CSV table of C-alpha atoms in Angstrom, one decimal:
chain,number,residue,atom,x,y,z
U,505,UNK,CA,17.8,-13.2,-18.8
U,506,UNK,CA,17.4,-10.1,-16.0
U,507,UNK,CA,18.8,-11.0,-13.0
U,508,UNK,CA,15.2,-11.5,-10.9
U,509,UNK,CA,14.5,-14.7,-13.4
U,510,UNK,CA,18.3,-15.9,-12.6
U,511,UNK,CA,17.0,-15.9,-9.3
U,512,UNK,CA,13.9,-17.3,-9.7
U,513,UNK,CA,15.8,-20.2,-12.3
U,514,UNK,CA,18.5,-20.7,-10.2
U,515,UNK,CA,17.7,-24.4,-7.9
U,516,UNK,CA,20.1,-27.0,-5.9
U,517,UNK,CA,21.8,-29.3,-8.3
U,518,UNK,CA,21.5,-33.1,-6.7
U,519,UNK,CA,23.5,-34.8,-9.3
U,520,UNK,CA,26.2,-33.5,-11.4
U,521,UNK,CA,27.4,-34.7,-15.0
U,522,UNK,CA,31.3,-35.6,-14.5
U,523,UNK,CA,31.9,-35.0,-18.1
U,524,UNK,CA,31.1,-31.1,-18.1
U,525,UNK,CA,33.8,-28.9,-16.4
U,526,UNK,CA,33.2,-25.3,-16.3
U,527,UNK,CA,35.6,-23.1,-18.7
U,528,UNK,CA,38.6,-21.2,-17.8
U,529,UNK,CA,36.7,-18.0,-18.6
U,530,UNK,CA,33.9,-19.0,-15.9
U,531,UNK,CA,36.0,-19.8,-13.7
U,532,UNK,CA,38.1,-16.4,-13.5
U,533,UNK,CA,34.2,-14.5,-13.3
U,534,UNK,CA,33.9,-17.0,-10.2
U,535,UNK,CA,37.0,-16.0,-8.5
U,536,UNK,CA,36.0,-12.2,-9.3
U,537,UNK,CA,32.6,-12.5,-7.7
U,538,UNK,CA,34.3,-14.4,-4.4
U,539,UNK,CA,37.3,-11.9,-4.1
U,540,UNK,CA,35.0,-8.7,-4.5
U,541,UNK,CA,31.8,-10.0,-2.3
U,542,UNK,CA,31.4,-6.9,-0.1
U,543,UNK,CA,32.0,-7.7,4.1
U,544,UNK,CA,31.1,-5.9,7.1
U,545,UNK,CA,34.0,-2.6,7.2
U,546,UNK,CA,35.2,-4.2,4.2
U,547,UNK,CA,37.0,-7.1,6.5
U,548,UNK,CA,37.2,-9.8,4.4
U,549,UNK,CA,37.4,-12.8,7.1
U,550,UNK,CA,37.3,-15.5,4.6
U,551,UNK,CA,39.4,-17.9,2.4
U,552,UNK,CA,37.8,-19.5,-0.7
U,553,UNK,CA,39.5,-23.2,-1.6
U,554,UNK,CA,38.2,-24.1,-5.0
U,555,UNK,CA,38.9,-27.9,-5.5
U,556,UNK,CA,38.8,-28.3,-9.3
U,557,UNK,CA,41.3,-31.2,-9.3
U,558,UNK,CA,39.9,-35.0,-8.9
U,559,UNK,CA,42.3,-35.4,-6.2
U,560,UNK,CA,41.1,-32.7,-4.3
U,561,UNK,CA,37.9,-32.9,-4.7
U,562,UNK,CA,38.0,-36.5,-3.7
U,563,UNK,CA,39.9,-35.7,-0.6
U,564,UNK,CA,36.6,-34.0,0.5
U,565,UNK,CA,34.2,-36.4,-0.6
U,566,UNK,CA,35.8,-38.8,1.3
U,567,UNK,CA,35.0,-36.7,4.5
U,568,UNK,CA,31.5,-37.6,3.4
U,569,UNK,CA,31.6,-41.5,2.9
U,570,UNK,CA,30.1,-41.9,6.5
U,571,UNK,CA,27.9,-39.3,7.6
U,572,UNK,CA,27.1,-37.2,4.6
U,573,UNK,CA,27.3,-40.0,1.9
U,574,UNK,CA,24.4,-38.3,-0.2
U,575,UNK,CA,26.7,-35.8,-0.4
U,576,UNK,CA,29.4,-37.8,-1.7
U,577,UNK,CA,28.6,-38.1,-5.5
U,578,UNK,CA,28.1,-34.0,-5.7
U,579,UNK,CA,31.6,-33.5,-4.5
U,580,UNK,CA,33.2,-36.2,-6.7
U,581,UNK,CA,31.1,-35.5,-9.7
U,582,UNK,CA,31.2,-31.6,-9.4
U,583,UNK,CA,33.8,-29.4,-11.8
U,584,UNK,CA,34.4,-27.8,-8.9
U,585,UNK,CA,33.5,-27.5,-5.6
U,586,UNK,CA,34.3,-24.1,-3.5
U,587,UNK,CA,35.3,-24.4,0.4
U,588,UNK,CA,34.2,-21.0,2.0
U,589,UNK,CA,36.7,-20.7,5.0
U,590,UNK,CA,36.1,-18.2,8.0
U,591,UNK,CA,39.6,-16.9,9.5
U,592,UNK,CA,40.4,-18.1,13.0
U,593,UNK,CA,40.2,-14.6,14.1
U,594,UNK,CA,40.6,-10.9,12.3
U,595,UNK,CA,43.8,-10.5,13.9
U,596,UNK,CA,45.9,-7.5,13.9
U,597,UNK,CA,48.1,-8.7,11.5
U,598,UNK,CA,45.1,-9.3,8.7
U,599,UNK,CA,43.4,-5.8,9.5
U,600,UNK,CA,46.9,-4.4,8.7
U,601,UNK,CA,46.9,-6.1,5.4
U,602,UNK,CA,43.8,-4.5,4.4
U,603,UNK,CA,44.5,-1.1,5.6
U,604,UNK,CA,47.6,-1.5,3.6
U,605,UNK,CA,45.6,-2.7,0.5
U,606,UNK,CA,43.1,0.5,0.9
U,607,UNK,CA,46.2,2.8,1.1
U,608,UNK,CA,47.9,1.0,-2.0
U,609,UNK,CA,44.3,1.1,-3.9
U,610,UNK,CA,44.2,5.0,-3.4
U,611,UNK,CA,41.2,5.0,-1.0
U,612,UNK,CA,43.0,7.3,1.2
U,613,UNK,CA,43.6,10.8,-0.1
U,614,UNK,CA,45.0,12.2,3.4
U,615,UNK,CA,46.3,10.6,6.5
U,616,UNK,CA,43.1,11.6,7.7
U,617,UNK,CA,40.8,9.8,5.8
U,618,UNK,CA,43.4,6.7,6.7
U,619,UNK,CA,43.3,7.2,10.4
U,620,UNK,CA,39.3,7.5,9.9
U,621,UNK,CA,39.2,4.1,8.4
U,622,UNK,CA,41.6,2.3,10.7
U,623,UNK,CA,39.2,3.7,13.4
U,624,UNK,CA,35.9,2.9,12.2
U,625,UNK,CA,36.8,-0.7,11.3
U,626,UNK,CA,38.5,-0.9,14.8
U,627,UNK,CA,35.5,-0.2,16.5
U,628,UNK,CA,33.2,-2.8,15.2
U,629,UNK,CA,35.9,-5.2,15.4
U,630,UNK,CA,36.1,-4.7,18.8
U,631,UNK,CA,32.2,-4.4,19.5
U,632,UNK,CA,32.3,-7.7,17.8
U,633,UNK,CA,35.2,-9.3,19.6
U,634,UNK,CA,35.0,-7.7,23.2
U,635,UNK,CA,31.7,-6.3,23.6
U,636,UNK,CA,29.2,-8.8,21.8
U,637,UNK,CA,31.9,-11.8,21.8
U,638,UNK,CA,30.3,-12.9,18.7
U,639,UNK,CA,33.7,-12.6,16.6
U,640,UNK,CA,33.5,-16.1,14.9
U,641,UNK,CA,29.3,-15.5,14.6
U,642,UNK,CA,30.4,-12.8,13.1
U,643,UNK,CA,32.7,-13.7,10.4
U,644,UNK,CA,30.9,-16.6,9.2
U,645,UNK,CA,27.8,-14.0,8.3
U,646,UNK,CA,30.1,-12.5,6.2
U,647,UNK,CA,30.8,-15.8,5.0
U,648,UNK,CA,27.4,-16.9,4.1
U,649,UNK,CA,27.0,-12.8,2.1
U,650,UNK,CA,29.5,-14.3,0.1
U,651,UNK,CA,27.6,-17.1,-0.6
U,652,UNK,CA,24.7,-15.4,-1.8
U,653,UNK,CA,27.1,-13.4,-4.2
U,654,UNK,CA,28.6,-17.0,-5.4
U,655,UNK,CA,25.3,-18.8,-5.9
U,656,UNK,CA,23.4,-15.9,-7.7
U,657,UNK,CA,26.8,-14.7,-9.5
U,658,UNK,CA,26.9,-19.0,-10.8
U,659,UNK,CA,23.3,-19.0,-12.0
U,660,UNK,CA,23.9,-15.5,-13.7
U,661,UNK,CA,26.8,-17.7,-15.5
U,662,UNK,CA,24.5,-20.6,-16.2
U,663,UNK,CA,26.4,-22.7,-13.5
U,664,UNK,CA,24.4,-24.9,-11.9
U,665,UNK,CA,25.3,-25.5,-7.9
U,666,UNK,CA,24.2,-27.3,-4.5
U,667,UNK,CA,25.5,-25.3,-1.6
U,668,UNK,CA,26.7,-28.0,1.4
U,669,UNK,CA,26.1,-27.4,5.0
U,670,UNK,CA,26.3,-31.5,5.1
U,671,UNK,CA,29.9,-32.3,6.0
U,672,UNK,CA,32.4,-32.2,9.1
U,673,UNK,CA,33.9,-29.4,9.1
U,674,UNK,CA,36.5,-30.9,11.5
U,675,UNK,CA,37.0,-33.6,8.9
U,676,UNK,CA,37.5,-31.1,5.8
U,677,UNK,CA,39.6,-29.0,7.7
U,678,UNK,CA,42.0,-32.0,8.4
U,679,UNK,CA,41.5,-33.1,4.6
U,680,UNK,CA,42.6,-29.9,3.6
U,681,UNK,CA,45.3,-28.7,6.1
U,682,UNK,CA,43.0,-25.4,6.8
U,683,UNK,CA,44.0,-25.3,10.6
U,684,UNK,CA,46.9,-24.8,9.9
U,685,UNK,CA,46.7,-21.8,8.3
U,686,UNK,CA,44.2,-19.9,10.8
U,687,UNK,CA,40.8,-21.1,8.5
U,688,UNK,CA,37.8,-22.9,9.1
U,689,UNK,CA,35.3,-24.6,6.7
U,690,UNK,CA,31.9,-23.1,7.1
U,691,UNK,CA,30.2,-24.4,4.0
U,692,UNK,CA,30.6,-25.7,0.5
U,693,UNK,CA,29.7,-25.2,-2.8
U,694,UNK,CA,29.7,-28.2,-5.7
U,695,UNK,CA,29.5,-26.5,-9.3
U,696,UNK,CA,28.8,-27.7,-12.8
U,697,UNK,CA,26.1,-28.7,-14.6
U,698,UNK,CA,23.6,-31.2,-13.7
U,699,UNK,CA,23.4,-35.0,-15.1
U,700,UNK,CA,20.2,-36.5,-16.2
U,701,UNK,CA,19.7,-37.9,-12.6
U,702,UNK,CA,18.9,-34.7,-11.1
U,703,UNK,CA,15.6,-35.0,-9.6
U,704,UNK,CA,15.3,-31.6,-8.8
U,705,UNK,CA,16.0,-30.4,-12.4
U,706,UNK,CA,12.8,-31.3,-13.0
U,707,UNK,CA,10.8,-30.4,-10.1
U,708,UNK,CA,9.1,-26.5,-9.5
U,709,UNK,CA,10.9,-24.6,-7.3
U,710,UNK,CA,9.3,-23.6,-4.2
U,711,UNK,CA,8.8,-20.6,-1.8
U,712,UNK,CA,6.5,-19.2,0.8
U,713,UNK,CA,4.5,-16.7,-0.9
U,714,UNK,CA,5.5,-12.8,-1.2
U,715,UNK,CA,3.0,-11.8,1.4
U,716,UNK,CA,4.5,-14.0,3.8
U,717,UNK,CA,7.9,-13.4,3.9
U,718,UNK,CA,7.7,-9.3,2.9
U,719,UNK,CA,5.9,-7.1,4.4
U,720,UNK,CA,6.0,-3.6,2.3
U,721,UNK,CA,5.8,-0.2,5.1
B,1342,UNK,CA,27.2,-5.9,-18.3
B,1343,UNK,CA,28.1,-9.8,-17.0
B,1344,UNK,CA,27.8,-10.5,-13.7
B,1345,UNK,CA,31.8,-10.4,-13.0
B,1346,UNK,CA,32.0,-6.9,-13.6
B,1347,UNK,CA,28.4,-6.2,-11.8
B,1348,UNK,CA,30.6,-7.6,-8.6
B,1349,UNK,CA,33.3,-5.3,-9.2
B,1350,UNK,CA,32.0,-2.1,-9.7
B,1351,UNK,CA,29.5,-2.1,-7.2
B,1352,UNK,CA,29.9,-0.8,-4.0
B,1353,UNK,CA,29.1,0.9,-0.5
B,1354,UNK,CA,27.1,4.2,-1.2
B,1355,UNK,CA,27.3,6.8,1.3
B,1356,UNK,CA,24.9,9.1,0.5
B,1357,UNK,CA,21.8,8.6,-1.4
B,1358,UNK,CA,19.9,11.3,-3.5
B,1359,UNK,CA,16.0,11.6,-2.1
B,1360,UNK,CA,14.6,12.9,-5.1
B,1361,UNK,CA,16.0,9.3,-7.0
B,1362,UNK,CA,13.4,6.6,-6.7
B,1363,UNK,CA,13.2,3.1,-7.2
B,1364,UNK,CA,10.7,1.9,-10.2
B,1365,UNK,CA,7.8,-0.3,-9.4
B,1366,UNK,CA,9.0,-3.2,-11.9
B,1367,UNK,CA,12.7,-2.7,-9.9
B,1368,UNK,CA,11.3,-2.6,-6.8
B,1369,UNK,CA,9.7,-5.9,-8.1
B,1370,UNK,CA,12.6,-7.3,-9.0
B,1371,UNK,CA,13.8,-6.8,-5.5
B,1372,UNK,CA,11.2,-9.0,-3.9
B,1373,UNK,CA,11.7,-11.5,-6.4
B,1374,UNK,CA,15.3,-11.9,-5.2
B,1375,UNK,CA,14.6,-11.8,-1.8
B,1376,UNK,CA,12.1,-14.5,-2.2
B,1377,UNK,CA,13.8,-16.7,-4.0
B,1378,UNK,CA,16.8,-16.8,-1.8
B,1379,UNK,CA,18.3,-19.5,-1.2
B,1380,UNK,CA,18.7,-21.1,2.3
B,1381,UNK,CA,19.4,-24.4,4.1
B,1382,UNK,CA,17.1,-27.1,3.4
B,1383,UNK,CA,14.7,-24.5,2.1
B,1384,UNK,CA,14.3,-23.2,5.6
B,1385,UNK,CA,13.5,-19.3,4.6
B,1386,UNK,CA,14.0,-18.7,8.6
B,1387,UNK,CA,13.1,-14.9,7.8
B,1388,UNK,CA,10.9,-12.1,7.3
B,1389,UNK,CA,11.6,-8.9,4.8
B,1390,UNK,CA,10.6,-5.7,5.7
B,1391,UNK,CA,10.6,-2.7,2.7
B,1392,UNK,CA,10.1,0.5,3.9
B,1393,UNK,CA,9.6,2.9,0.8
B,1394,UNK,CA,7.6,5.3,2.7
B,1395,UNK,CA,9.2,8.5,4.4
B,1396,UNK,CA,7.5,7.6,7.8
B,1397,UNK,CA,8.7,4.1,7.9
B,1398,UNK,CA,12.1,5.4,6.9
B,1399,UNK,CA,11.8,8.0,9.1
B,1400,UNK,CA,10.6,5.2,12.0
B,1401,UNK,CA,13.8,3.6,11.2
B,1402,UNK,CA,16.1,6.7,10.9
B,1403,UNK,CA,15.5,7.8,14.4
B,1404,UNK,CA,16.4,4.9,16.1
B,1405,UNK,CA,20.1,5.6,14.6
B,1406,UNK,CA,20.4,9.2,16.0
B,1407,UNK,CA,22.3,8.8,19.2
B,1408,UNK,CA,24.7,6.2,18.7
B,1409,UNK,CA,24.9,5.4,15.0
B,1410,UNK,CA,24.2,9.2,13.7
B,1411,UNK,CA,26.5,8.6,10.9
B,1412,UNK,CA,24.4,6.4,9.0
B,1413,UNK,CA,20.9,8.8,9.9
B,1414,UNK,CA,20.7,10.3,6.6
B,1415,UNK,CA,21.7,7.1,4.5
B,1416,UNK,CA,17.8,6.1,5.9
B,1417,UNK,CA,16.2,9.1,5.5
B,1418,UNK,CA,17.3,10.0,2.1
B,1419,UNK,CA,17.5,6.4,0.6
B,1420,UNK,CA,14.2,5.2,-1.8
B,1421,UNK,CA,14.0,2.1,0.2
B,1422,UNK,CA,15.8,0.5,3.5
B,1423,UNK,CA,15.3,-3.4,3.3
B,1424,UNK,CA,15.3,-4.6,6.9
B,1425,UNK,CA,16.8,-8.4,6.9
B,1426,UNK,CA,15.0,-9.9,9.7
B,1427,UNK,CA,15.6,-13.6,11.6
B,1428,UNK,CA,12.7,-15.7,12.9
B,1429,UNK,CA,12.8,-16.0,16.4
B,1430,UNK,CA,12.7,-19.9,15.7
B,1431,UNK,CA,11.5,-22.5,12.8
B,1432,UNK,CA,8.9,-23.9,14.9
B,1433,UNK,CA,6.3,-26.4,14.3
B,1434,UNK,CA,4.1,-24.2,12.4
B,1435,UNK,CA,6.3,-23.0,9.7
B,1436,UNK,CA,7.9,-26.0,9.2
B,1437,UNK,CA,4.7,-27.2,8.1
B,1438,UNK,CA,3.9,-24.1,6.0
B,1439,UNK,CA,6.9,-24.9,3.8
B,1440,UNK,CA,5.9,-28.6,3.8
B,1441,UNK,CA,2.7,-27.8,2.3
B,1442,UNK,CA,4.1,-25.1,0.1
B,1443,UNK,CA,6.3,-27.6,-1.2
B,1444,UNK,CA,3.4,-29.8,-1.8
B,1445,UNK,CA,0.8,-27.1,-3.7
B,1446,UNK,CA,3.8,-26.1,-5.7
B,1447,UNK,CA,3.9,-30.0,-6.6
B,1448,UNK,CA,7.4,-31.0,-5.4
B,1449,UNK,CA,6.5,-34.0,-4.3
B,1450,UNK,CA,5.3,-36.6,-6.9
B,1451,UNK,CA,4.5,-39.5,-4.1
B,1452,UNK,CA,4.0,-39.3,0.0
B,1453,UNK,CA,7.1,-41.0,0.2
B,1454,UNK,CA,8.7,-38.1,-1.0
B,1455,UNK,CA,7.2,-35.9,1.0
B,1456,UNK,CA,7.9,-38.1,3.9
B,1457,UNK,CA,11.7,-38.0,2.6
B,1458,UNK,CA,11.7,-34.5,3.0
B,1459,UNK,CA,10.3,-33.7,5.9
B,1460,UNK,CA,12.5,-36.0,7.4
B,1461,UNK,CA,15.8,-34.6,5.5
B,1462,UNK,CA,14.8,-30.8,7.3
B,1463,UNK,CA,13.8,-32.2,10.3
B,1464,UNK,CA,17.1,-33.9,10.6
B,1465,UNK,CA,18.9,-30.5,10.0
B,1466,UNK,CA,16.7,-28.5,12.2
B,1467,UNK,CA,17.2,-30.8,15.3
B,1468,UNK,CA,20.5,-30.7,14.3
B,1469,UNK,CA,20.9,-26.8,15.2
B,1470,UNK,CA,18.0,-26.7,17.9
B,1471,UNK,CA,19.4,-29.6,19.9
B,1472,UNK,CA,22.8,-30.7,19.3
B,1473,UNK,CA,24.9,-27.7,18.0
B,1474,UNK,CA,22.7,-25.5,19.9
B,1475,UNK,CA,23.3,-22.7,17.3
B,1476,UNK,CA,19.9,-22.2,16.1
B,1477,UNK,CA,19.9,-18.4,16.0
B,1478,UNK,CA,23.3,-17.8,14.4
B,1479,UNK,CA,22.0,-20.7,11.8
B,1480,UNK,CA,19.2,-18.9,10.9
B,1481,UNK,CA,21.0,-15.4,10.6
B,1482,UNK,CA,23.7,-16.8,8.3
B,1483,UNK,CA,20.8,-18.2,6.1
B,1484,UNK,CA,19.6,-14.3,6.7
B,1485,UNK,CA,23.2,-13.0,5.3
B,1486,UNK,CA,22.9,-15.8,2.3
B,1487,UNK,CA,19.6,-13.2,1.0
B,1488,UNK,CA,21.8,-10.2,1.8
B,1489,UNK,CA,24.7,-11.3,-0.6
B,1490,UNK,CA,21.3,-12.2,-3.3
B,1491,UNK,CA,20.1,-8.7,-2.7
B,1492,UNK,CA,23.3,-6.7,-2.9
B,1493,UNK,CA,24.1,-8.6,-6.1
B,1494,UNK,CA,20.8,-8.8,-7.8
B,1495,UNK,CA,20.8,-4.1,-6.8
B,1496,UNK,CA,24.0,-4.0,-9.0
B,1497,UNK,CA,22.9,-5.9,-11.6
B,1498,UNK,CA,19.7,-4.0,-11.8
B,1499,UNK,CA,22.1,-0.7,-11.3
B,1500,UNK,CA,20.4,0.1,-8.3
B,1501,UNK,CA,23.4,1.9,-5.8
B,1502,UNK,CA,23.5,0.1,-2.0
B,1503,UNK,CA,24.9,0.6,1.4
B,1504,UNK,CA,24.6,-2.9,3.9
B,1505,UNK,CA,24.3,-1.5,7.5
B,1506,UNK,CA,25.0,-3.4,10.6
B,1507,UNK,CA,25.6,-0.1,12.3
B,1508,UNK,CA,22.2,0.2,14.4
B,1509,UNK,CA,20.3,-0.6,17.2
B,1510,UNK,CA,18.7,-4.2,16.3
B,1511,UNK,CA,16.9,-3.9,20.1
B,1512,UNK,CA,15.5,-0.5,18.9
B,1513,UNK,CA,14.7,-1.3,15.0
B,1514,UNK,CA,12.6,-4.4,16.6
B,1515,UNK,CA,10.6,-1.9,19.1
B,1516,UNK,CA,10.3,0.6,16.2
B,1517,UNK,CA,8.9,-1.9,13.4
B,1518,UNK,CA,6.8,-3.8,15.8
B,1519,UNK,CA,9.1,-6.8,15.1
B,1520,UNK,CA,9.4,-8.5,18.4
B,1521,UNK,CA,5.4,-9.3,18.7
B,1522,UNK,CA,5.7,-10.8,15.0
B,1523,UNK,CA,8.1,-13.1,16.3
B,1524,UNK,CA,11.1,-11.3,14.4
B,1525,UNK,CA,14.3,-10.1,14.8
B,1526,UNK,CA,16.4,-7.2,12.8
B,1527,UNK,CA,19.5,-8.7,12.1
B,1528,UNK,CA,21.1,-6.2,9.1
B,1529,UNK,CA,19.3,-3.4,6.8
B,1530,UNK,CA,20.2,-2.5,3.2
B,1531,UNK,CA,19.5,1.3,2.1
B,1532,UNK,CA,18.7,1.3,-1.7
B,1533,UNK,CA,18.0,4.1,-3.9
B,1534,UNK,CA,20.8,6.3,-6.2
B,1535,UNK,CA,24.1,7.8,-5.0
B,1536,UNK,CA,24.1,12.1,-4.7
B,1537,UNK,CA,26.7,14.3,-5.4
B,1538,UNK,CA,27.7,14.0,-2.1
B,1539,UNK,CA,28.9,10.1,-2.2
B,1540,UNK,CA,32.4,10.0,-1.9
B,1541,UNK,CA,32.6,6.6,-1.9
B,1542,UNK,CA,31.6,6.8,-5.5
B,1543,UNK,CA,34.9,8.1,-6.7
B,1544,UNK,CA,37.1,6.1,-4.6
B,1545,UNK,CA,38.7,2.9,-6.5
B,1546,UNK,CA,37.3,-0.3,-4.6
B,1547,UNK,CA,40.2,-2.3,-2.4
B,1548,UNK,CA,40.0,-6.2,-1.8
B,1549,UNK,CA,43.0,-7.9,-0.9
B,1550,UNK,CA,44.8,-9.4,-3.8
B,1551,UNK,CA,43.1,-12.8,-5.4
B,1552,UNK,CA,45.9,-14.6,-3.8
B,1553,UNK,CA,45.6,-14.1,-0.5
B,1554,UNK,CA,41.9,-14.7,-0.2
B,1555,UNK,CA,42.0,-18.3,-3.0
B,1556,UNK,CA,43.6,-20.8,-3.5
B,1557,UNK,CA,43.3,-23.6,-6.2
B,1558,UNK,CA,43.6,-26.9,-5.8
């Protein structure tokens, strides 16, 4: 399958079979398309909590029991469901750690080029931070590009997946302890395969039509 | 090539080749990704703009010449620059564009179903319109949830790639005629093939080690 009909295949999962659990193999593909989703000046602002256990995944559906509660069975019946986490802030320390990284990767073939880098990624972190104040805007676009690599990168892998915007994210970063280490959950992800109660399986997908949502100049 | 390694080795190109152009199934392909995008309660809160031609590139191009010169030529020599834009808001009328799309494309087997989900997105869109007040920066994360399809989907298809945020967003609008089509620019993509002169195309790609970005639990 080319990767247009993946797209075109691809659908939100309502109801998940509790029985299937996706394989070790899939699984390390998933981690490689979260860690190497590309950011703005490569910044990485994110943290990625994959819940595969029951415990943990039912820590989060029980965020759900009162507001969200159609949510509820996705998260407890999902193989596993990924927490995409914004940072608090891109801090000097974490900017550091990536300018490290590019240095240890061999991205820098002169102080030069290093200082370039530092600089360039310094100046849209400030534009974004001090200029536009949009920081935490910001970050959680970056956020939701890795989401699009996740939920195309799943259907690729015949992983079927509901993306989550229905939850407190006050109430999954308590169940998770995220505030304490400087993150923030922006939006889920429940993976697996479907059961034979999902509706939408069986329903056509649906989308504007090209003409009204492209316009070719 | 799976899709795990498709999200490794692509990356940023810097410099594009003009003589390299996209193909028309390719180019195809594109839309069909862009389309199918996902987004929050199949909102599609956004408008695509391809331009293949050299004036529209060219349009485009000069809008980056003062403060963002760096990425001038990126414009002008890529095959296509995809132009990401936000609606200005999901108002009345295209709420009920997608309700009736829904309904021609036969999602909904009984009026109670429709009913259901018209209600469901209504629920969301008040949501961001009237409580959390976030309705624009909703929108553009749905907006980066088609980048992170498109960048994706390029690899897979082996087309090269370089996401810009680096522009003028005021000045793209007023250049495209975006602002009286109720649109906003909110990020571009250049697409076409890397030159000789990419030298981001030898450089090893740098993300911060698997453990500092996920955790499993």
């Amino acid at each position: 399958m080319n990767i247009a009909q993946v797209a075109t295949r691809r659908y939100t999962t309502k109801a998940f079979d509790p029985a299937r659990k996706i394989s070790a193999d899939d699984l390390a593909a998933l981690r490689t398309l979260l860690r190497n989703a590309p950011s703005s000046v490569n910044s990485q602002p994110w943290h990625f909590v994959i819940a595969g256990s029951d415990d943990a995944r039912g820590r989060i559906a029980d965020t759900l029991k009162v507001d969200f509660p159609y949510n509820e069975a996705k998260v407890r019946n999902a193989s596993h469901v990924v927490v995409l986490c914004a940072r608090e802030s891109l801090d000097s320390a974490h900017l550091a750690a990536i300018l490290e990284q590019e240095q240890a990767d061999g991205r820098f073939a002169t102080p030069d080029a290093r200082a370039a880098q530092e600089k360039s990624r310094g100046f849209y972190v400030a534009l974004h931070q001090q200029q536009l104040k949009d920081e935490a805007a910001w970050m959680d676009r970056q956020v939701y590009l890795a989401l699009g690599t996740l939920l195309l990168g799943a259907g690729a892998l015949g992983i079927d997946a509901c993306p989550i915007e229905g939850f407190s994210d006050a109430a999954v970063d308590a169940a998770l302890g995220l505030k304490e280490k400087g993150l923030h959950s922006r939006v889920m992800v429940a993976l697996g395969y479907h059961s034979e109660e999902d509706f939408n399986a069986r329903l056509p997908k649906s989308r504007l039509p090209e003409q009204a949502v492209i316009t070719e100049i």
